Short mmCIF file of C-alpha atoms in Angstrom, two decimals:
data_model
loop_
_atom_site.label_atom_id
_atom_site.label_comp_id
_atom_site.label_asym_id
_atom_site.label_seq_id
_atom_site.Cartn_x
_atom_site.Cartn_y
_atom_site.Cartn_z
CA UNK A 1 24.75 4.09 15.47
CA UNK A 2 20.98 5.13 16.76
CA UNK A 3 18.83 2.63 14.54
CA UNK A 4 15.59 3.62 13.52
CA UNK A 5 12.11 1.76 14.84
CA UNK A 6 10.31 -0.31 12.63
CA UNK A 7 7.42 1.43 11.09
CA UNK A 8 3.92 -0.18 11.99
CA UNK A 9 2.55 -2.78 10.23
CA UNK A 10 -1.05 -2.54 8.81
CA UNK A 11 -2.14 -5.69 7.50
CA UNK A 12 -5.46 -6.35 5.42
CA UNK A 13 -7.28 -9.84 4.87
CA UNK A 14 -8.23 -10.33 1.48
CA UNK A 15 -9.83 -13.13 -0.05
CA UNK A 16 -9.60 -14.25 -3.50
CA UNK A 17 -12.97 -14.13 -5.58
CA UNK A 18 -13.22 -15.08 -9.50
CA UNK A 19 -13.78 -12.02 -10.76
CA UNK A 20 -10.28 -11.34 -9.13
CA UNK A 21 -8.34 -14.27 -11.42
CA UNK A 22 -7.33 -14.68 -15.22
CA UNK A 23 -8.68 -17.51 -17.34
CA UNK A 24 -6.05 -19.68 -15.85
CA UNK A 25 -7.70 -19.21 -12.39
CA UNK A 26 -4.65 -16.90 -10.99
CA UNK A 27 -5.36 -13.74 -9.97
CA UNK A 28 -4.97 -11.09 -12.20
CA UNK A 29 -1.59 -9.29 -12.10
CA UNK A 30 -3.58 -5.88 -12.23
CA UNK A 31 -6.16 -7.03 -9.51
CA UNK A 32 -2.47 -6.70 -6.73
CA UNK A 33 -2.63 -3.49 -7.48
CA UNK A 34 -6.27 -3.23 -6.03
CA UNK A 35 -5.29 -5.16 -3.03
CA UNK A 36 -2.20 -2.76 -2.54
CA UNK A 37 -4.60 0.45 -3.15
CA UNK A 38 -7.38 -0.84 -0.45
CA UNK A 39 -4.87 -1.55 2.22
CA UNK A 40 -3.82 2.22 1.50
CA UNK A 41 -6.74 3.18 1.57
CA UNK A 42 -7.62 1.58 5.04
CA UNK A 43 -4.62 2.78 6.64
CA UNK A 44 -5.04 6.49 5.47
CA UNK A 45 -8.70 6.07 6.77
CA UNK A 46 -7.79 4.94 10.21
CA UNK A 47 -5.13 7.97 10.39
CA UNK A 48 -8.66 9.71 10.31
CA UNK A 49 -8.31 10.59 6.26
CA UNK A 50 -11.47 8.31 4.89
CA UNK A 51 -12.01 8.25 1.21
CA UNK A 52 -14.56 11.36 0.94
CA UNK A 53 -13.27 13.70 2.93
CA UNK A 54 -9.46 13.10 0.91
CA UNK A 55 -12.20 13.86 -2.12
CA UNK A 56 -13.13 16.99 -0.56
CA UNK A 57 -10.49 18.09 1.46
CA UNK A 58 -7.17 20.37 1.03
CA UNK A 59 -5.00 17.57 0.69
CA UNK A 60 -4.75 15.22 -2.48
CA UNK A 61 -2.63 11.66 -2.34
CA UNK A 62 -1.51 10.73 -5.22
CA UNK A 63 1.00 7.67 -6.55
CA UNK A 64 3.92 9.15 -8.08
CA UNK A 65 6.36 5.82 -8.39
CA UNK A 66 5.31 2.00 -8.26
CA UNK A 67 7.72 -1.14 -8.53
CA UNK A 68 5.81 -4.20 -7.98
CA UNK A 69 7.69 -7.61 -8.35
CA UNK A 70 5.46 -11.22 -8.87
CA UNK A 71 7.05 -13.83 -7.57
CA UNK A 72 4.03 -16.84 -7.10
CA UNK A 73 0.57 -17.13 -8.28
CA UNK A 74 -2.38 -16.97 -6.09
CA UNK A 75 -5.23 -19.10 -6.79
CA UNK A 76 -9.14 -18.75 -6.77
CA UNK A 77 -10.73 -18.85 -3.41
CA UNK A 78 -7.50 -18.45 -1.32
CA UNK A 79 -7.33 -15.85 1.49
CA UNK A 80 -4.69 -13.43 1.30
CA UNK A 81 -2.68 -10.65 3.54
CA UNK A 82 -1.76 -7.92 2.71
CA UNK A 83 1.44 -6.17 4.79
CA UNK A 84 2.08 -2.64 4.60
CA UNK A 85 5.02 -0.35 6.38
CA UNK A 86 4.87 3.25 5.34
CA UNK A 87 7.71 5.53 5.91
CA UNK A 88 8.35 9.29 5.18
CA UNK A 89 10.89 9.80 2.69
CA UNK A 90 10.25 13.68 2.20
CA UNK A 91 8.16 16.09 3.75
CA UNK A 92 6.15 15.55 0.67
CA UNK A 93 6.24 11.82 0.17
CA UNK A 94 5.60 8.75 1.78
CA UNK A 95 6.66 5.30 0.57
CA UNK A 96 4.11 2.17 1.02
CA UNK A 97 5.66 -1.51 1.28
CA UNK A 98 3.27 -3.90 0.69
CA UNK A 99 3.68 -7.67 0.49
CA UNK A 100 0.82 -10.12 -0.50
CA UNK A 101 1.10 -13.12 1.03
CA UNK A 102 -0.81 -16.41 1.76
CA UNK A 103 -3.16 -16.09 4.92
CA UNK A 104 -1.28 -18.70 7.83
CA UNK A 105 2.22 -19.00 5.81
CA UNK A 106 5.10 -16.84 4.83
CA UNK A 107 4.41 -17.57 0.65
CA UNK A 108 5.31 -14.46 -0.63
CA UNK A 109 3.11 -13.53 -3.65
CA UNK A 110 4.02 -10.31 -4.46
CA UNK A 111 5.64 -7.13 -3.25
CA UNK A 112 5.09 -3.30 -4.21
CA UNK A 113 7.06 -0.26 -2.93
CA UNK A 114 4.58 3.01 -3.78
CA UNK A 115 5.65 6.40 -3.32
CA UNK A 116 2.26 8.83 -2.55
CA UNK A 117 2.80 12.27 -2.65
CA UNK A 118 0.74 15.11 -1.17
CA UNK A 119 -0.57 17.57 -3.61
CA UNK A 120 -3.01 20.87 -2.70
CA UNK A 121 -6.29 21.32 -4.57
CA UNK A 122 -4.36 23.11 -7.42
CA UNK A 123 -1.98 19.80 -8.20
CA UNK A 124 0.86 21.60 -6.86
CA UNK A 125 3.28 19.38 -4.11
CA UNK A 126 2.22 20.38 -0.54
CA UNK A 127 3.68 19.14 3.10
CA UNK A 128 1.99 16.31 4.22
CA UNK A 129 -0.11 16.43 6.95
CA UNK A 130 1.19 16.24 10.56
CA UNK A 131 -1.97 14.58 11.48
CA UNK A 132 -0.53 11.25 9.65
CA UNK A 133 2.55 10.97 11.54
CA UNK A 134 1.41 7.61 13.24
CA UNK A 135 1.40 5.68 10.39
CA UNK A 136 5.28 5.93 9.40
CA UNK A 137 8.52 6.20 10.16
CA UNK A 138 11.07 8.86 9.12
CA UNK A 139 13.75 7.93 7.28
CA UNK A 140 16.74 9.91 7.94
CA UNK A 141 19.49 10.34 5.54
#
């Protein structure tokens, strides 16, 4: 059986600031979310798709599906990574993998799976760009 090669790995330092945690001094189950959408954000913008020109351009990415699972807490003033594999699961849609762990230990915080589709100017689905094949795999069927 051919296997397939791992997708890169993109991986974004965060650190963990108050206005990030909850009145317990955890951070905020919504504030993953933002940690998940910058390392997006960083990878589509080092495919050479920054922030303003996805604004302005032909092509539109937008989250279709999310399942995020919490397993630990992290804590005010930590430093955290963020992991991300993206792989191609349509010509239409890629699928994001992001884990949050601890910086310098394998504590797994929290884990999302985000599917992004491509949509034109008009909100209807579109391919996605060829120009983004570097940052995923395909998977095949």
């Amino acid at each position: 059986m051919h296997r397939m090669p791992e997708p890169p790995e993109h991986k974004l330092p965060v650190r963990v600031y108050l206005e990030d945690t909850d009145a317990q001094g955890f951070v905020y189950h919504a504030n993953y979310l933002r940690f998940f959408e910058r390392a997006r954000s960083e990878i589509l913008d080092g495919a050479g798709y920054p922030m303003h020109a996805i604004a302005e351009g032909s092509h539109r990415f937008v989250v279709y599906d999310m399942k995020i699972r919490f397993r630990t807490p992290a804590r005010l003033g930590e430093r955290l990574e963020i992991r991300t594999r993206v792989e191609r699961t349509s010509g239409y849609r890629v699928t994001f993998r992001h884990e949050a762990t601890r910086a310098g230990d394998a504590t797994m915080l929290a884990t999302a799976e985000v599917d992004v589709v491509s949509l034109d100017a008009s909100g209807k689905l579109q391919e996605l760009p060829a120009a983004l094949s570097a940052i995923w795999t395909a998977v095949e069927g």
